[in-house]
Short mmCIF file of C-alpha atoms in Angstrom, two decimals:
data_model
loop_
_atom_site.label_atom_id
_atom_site.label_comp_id
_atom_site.label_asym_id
_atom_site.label_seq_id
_atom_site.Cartn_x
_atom_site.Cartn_y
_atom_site.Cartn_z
CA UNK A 185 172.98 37.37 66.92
CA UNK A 186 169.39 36.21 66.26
CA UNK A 187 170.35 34.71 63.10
CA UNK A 188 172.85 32.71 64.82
CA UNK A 189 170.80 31.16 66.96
CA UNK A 190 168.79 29.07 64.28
CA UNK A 191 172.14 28.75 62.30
CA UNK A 192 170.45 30.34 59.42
CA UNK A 193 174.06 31.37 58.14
CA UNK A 194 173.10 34.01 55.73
CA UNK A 195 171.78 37.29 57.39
CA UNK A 196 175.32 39.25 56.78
CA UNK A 197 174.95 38.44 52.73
CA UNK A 198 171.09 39.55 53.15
CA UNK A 199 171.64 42.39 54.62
CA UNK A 200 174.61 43.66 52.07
CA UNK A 201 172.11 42.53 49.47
CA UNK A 202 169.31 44.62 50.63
CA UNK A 203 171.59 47.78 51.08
CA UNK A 204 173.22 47.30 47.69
CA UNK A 205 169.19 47.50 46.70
CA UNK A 206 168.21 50.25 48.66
CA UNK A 207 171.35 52.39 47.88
CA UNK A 208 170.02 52.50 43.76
CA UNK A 209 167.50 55.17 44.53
CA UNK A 210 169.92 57.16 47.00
CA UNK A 211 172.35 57.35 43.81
CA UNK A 212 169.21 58.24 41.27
CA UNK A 213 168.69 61.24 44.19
CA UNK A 214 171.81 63.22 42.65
CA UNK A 215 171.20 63.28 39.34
CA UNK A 216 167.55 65.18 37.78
CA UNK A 217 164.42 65.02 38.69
CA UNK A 218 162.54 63.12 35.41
CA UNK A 219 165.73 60.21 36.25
CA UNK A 220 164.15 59.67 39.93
CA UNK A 221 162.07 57.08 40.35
CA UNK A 222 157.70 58.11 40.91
CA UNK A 223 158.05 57.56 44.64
CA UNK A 224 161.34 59.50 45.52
CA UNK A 225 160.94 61.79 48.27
CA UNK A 226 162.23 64.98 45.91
CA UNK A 227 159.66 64.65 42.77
CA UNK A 228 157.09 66.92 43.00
CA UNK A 229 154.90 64.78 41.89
CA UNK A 230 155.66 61.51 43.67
CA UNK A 231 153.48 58.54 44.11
CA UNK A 232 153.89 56.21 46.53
CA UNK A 233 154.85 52.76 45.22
CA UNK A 234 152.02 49.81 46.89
CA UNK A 235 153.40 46.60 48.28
CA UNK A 236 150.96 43.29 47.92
CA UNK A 237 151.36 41.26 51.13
CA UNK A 238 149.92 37.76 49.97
CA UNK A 239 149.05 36.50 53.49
CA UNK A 240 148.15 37.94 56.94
CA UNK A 241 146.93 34.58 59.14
CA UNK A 242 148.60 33.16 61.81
CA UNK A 243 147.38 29.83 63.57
CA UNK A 244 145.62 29.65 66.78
CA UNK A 245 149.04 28.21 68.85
CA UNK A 246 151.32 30.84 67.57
CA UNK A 247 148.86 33.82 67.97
CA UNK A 248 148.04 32.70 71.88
CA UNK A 249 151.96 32.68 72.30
CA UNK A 250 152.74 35.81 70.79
CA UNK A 251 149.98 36.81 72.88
CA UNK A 252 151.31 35.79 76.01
CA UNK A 253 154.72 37.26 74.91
CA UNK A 254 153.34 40.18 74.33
CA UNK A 255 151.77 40.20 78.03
CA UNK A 256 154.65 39.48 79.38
CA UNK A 257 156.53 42.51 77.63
CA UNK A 258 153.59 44.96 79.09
CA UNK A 259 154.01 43.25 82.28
CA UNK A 260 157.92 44.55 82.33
CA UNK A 261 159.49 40.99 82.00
CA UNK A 262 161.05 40.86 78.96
CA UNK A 263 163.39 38.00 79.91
CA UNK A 264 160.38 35.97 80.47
CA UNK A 265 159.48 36.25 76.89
CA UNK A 266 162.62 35.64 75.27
CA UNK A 267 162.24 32.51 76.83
CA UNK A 268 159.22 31.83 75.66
CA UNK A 269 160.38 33.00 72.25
CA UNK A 270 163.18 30.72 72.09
CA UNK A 271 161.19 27.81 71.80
CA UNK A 272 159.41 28.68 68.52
CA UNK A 273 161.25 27.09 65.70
CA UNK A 274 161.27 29.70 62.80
CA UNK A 275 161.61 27.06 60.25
CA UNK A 276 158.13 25.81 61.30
CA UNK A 277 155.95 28.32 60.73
CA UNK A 278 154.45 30.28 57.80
CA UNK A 279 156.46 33.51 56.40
CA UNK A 280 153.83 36.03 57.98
CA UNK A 281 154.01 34.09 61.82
CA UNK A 282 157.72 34.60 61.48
CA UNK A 283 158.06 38.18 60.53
CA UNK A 284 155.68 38.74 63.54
CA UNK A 285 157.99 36.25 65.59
CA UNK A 286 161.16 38.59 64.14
CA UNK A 287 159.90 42.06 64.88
CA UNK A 288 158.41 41.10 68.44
CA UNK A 289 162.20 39.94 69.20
CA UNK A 290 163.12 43.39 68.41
CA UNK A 291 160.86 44.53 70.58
CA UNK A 292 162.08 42.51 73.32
CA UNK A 293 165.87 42.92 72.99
CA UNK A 294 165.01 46.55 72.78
CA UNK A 295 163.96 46.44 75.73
CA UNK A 296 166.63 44.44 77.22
CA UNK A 297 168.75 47.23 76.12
CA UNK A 298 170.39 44.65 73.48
CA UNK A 299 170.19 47.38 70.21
CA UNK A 300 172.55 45.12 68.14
CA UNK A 301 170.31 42.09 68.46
CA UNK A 302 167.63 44.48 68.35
CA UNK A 303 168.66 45.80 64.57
CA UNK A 304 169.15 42.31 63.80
CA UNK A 305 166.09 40.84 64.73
CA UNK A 306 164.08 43.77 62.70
CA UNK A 307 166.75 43.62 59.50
CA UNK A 308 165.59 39.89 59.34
CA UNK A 309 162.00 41.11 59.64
CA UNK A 310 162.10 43.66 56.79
CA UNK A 311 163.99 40.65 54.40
CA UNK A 312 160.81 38.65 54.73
CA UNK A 313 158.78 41.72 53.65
CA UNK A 314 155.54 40.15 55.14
CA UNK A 315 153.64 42.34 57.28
CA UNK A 316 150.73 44.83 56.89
CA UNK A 317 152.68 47.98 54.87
CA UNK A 318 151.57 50.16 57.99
CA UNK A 319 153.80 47.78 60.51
CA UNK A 320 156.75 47.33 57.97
CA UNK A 321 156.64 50.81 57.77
CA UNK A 322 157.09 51.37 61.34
CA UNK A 323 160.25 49.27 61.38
CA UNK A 324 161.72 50.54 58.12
CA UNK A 325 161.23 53.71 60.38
CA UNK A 326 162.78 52.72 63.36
CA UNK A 327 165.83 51.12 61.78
CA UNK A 328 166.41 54.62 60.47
CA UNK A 329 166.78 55.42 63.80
CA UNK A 330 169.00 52.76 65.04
CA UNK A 331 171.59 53.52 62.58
CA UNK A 332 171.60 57.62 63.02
CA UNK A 333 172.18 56.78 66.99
CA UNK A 334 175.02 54.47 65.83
CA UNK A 335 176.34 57.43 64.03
CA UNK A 336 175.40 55.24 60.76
CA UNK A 337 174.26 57.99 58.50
CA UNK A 338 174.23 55.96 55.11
CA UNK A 339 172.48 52.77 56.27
CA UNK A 340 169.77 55.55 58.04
CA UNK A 341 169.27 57.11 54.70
CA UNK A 342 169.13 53.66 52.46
CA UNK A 343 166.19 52.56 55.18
CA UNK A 344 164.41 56.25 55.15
CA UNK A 345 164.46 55.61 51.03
CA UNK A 346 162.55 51.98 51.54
CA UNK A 347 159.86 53.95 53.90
CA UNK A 348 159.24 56.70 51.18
CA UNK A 349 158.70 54.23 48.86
CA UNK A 350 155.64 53.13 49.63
CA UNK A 351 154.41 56.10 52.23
CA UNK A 352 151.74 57.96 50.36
CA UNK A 353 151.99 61.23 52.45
CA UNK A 354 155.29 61.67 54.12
CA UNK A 355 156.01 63.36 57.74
CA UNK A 356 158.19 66.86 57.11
CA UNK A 357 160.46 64.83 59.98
CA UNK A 358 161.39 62.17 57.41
CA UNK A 359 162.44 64.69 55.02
CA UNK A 360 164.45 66.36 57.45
CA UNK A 361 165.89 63.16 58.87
CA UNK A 362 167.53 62.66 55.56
CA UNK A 363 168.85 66.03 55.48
CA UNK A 364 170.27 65.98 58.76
CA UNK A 365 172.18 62.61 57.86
CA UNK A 366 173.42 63.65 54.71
CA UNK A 367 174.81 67.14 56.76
CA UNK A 368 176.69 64.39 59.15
CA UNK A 369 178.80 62.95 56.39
CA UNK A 370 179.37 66.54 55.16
CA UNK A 371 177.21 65.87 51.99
CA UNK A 372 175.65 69.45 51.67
CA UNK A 373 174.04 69.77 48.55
CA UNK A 374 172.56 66.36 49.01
CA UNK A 375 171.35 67.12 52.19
CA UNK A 376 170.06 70.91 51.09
CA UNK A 377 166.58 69.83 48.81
CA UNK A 378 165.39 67.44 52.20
CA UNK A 379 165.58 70.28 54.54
CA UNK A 380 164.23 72.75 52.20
CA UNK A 381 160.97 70.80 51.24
CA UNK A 382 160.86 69.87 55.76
CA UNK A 383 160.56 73.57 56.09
CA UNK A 384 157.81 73.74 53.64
CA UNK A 385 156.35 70.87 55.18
CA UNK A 386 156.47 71.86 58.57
CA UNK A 387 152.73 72.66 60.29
CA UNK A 388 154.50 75.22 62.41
CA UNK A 389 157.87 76.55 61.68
CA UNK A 390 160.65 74.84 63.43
CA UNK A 391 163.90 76.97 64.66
CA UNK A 392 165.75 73.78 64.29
CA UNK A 393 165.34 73.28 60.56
CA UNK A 394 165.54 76.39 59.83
CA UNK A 395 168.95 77.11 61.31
CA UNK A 396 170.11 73.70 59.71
CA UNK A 397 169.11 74.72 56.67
CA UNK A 398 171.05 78.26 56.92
CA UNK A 399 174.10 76.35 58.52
CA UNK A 400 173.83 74.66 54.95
CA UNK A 401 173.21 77.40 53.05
CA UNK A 402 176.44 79.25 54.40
CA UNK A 403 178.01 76.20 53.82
CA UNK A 404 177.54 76.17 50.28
CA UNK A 405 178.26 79.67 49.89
CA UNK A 406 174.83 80.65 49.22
CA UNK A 407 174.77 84.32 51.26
CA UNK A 408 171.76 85.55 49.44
CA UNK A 409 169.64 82.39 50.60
CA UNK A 410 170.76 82.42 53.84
CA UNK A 411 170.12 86.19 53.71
CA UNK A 412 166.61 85.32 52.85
CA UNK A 413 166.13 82.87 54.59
CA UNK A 414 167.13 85.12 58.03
CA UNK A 415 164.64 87.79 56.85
CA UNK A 416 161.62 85.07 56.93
CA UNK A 417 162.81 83.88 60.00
CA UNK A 418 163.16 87.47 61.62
CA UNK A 419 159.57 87.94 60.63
CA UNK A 420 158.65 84.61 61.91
CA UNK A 421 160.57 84.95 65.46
CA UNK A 422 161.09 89.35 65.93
CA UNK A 423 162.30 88.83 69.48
CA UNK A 424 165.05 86.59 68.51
CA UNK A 425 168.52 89.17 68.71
CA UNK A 426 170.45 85.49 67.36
CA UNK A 427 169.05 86.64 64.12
CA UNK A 428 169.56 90.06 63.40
CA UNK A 429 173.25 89.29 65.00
CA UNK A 430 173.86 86.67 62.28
CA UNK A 431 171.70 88.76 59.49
CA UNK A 432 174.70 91.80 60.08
CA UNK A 433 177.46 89.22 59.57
CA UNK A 434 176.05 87.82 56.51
CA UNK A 435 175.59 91.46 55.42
CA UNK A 436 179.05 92.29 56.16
CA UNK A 437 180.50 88.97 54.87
CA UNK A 438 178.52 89.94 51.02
CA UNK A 439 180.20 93.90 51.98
CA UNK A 440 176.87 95.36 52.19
CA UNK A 441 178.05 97.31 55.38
CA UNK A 442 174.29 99.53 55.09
CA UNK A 443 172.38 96.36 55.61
CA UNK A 444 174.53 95.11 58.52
CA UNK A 445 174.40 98.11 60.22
CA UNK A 446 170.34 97.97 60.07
CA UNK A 447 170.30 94.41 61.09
CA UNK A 448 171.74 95.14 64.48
CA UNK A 449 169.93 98.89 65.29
CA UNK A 450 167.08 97.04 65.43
CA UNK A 451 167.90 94.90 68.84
CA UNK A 452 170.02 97.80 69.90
CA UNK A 453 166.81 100.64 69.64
CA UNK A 454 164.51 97.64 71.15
CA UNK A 455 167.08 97.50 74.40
CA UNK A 456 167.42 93.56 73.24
CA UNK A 457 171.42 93.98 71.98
CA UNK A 458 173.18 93.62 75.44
CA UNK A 459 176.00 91.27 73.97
CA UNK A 460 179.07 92.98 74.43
CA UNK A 461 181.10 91.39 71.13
CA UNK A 462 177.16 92.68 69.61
CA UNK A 463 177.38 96.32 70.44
CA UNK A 464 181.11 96.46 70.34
CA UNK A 465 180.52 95.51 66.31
CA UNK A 466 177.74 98.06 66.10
CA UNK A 467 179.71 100.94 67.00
CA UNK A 468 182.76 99.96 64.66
CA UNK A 469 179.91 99.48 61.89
CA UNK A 470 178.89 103.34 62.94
CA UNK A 471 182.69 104.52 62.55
CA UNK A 472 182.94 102.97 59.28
CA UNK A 473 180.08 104.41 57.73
CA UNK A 474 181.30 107.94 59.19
CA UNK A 475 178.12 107.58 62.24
CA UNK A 476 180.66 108.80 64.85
CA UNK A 477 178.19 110.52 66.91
CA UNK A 478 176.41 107.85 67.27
CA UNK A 479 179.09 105.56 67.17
CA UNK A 480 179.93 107.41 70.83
CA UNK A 481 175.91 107.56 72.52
CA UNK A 482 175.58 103.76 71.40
CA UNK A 483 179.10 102.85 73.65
CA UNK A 484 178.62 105.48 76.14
CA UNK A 485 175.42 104.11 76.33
CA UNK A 486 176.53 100.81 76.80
CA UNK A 487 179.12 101.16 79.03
CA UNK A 488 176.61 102.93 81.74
CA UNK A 489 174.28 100.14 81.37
CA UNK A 490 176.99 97.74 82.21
CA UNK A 491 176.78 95.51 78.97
CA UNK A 492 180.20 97.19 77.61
CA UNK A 493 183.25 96.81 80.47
CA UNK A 494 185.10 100.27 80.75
CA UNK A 495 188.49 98.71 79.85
CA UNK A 496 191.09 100.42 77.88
CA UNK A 497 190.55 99.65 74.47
CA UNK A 498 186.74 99.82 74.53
CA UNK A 499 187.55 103.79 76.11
CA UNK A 500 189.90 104.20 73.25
CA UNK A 501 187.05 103.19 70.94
CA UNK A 502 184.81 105.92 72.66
CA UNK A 503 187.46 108.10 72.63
CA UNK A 504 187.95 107.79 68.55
CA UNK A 505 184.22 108.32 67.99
CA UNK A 506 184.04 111.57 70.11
CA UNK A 507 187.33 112.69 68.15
CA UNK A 508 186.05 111.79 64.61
CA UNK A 509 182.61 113.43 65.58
CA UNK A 510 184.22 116.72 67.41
CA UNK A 511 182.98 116.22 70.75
CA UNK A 512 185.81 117.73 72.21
CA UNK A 513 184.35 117.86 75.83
CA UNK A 514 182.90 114.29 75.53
CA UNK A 515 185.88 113.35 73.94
CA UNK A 516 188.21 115.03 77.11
CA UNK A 517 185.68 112.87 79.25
CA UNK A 518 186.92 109.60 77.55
CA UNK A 519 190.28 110.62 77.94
CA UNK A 520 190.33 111.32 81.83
CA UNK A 521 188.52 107.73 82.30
CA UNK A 522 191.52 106.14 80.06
CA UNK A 523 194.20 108.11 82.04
CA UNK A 524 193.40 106.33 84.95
CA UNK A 525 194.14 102.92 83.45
CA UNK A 526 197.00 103.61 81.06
CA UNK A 527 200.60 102.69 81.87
CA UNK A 528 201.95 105.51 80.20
CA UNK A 529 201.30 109.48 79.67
CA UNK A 530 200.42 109.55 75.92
CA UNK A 531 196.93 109.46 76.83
CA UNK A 532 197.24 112.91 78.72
CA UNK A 533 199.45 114.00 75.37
CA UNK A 534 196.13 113.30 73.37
CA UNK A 535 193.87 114.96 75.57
CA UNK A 536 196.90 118.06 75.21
CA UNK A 537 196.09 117.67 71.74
CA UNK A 538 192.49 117.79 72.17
CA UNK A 539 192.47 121.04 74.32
CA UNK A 540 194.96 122.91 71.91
CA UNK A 541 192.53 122.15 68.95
CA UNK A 542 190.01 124.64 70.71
CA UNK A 543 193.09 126.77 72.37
CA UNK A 544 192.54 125.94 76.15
CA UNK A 545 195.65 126.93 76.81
CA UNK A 546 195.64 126.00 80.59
CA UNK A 547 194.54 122.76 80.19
CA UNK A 548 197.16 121.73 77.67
CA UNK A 549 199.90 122.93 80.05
CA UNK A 550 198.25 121.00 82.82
CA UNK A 551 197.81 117.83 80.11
CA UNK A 552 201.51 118.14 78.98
CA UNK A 553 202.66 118.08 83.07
CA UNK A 554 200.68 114.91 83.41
CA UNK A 555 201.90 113.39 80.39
CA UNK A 556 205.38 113.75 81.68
CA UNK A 557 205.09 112.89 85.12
CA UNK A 558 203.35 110.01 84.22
CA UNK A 559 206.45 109.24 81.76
CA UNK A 560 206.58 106.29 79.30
CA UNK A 561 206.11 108.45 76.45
CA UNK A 562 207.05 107.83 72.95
CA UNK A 563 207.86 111.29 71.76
CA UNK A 564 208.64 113.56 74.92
CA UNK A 565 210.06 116.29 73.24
CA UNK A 566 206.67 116.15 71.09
CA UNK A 567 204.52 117.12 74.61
CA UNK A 568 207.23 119.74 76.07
CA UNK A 569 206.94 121.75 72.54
CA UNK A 570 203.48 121.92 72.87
CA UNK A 571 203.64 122.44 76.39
CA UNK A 572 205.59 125.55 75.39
CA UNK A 573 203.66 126.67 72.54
CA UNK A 574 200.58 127.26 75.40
CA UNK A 575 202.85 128.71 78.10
CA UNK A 576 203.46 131.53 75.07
CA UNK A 577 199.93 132.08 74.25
CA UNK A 578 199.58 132.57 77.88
CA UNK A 579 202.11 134.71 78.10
CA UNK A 580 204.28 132.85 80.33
CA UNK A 581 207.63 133.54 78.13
CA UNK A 582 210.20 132.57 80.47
CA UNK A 583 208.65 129.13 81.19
CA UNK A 584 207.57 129.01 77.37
CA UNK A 585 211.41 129.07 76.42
CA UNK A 586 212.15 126.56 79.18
CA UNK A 587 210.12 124.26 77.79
CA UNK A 588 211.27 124.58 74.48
CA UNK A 589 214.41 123.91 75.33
CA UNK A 590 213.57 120.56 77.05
CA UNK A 591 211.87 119.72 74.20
CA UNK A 592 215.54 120.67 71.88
CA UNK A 593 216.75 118.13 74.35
CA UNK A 594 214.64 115.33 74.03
CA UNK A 595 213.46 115.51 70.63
CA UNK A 596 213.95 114.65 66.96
CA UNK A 597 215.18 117.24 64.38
CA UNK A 598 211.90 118.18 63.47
CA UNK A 599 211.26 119.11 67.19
CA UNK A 600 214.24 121.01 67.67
CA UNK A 601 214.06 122.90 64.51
CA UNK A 602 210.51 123.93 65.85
CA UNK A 603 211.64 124.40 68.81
CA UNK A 604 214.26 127.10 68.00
CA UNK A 605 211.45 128.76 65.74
CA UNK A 606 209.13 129.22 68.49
CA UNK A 607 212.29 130.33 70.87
CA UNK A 608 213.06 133.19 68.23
CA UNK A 609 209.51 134.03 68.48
CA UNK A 610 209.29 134.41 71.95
CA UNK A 611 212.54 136.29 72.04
CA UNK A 612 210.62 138.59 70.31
CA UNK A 613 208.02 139.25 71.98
CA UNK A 614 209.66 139.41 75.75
CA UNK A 615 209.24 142.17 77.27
CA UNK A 616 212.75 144.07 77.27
CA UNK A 617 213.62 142.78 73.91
CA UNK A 618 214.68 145.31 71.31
#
């Protein structure tokens, strides 16, 4: 520790002292604006505090060995001037010669790698409060820094509060520096008003703070900002699909189904939507809003193109949007494809189903066959009375009445009961019968 070298024995108390000091404002930062103090960050009407600096001289021997540090430290031998360093006695020189002497060892043990000593050497810099406000700004600054990489969020913020204070004209990356280290200790709302004003700060919009500050706003629960917020982004990036992806599920999440269907046919007509959890949610927004039809040409679509895999639930889900838009052919279509990888024959009872609906007779006897021999079926006597039903309109009377009474066999009461109706009715209309 630097301040153990000169056996100064009070940097730990300084430092709580200075943090205790700091931390005030940070506190004032939650409660109105008129209770801030001029300079906070969040008045709109800040002005910067001014620090007096009583003297800037240094004598001839100490400048001409700072100098020489300092050449050594361009020269890339920082070890060299530690050394030298190490032979200036603090306690010997004016308040001004030592804050240079304190930040210049940060420099070097920040380049030794030694960030510890490093913080150290700067913290004892900034107690003195002696240099130019431009250089004590610059370490204010960077012991911001050191503390966010340490994962130090609230000894980042207390130092970023001492730079605002006296910065006339603050960087949108300050602002945003805050917000981002009140977001790491989960502090939303505080961090909310810093990344707001960044964003209005910013020369040129930044995707960065503007996704932190939507991560924030859906934090909070604040839909219709973040809704916002995604629309003025959209406009600002219209090639980004990320958006209008995250736009629909905001939409969805506030149940305004319309708007989250919109959000998404926007990549999806522009060829951009090619994700296949994307489309997949597209279509089922299509179904629910009763857009079967297109429900179907956006997945048929899809699946040609390769973006959707052909699987068995996705051909299900094409198969349900030709069904609920009558596409009976296109629908027959999904079927056959979904045959092929189903374990059991319901599919082929469907497509039966299907076929009967527009009384193609032959097919539904063909269906019912392949439902059967392809067996696993959870209501067989279901497929052979349909099965018969078709072999009657076609005439086929003997088979008909076989089939019906396979379907007696294997079915539930309601089956057989049908079953025996559609028996009598063939019966009748054999030819020999009386």
């Amino acid at each position: 520790m630097i301040s153990g070298r000169w056996g100064r024995g009070r940097p730990a108390r300084a430092v709580a002292a200075l943090a205790s000091a700091m931390l005030a404002p940070m506190a004032a930062a939650q409660n109105d604006a008129d209770g801030l103090p001029q300079w906070h960050p969040l008045r709109t009407d800040r002005v910067a505090d001014e620090r007096i600096v009583s003297s800037t001289t240094m004598s001839e021997g100490f400048y001409n060995r700072l100098f020489r540090v300092h050449e050594l430290l361009d020269g890339d031998s920082p070890e060299e001037a530690l050394e030298l360093m190490d032979r200036i006695r603090p306690d010997r020189i004016g308040k001004y010669e030592a804050a240079q002497l304190f930040q210049t060892y940060g420099f070097v043990y920040s380049q030794l790698g030694r960030e510890d000593e490093a913080l150290d050497a700067f913290q004892e810099c900034l107690e003195l409060d002696a240099l130019p406000t431009h250089q004590q700004q610059g370490i204010v600054y960077s012991v911001a820094g050191f503390h966010a990489g340490k994962e130090r969020y609230e000894e980042s913020n207390t130092a970023l509060l001492r730079w605002f204070r006296y910065e006339p004209d603050p960087i949108a990356e300050a602002y945003v520096f805050v917000g981002a280290n009140f977001a790491q200790r989960e502090m939303m709302r505080e961090a909310l008003p810093y990344v707001v004003r960044a964003n209005q700060l910013a020369e040129q919009p930044s995707e960065n703070w503007r996704e932190l500050q939507l991560a924030i706003h859906v934090r909070l629960g604040q839909l219709a900002d973040a809704i916002n917020l995604l629309k003025d982004n959209i406009g600002i990036w219209p090639g980004k699909v990320r958006n209008y992806v995250v736009l629909s599920g905001l939409y969805s999440e506030t149940g305004q189904d319309e708007g989250a269907l919109a959000a998404l046919l926007i990549p999806w007509q522009r060829g951009a939507l090619v994700v296949e959890a994307d489309i997949l949610n597209l279509v089922r927004l299509n179904l629910s809003l009763e857009n079967p039809a297109r429900a179907g040409t956006i997945l048929s679509e899809a699946m040609e193109s390769g973006h959707v895999e052909q699987n068995s639930e996705n051909l299900k889900l094409l198969l349900n949007s030709w069904t609920m838009a009558r596409e009976t052919d296109r629908a027959v279509d999904a079927i056959d494809k979904l045959a092929r990888l189903a374990d059991d024959g319901d599919v082929y009872h469907r497509k039966a189903l299907l076929l009967n609906e527009s009384g193609e007779w032959e097919g539904v006897v063909e269906s019912c066959r392949l439902a059967m021999e392809k067996g696993g079926l959870e209501e067989p006597g279901e497929v052979w009375l349909l099965q018969g039903v078709a072999l009657a309109e076609l005439g086929r009377f003997d088979q008909a009445i076989a089939a019906f009474e396979n379907a007696k066999r294997t079915g539930n009461d309601n089956v057989r009961r049908n079953a025996n109706t559609w028996i009598g009715y063939v019966e009748e209309r054999s030819p020999g019968s009386s």
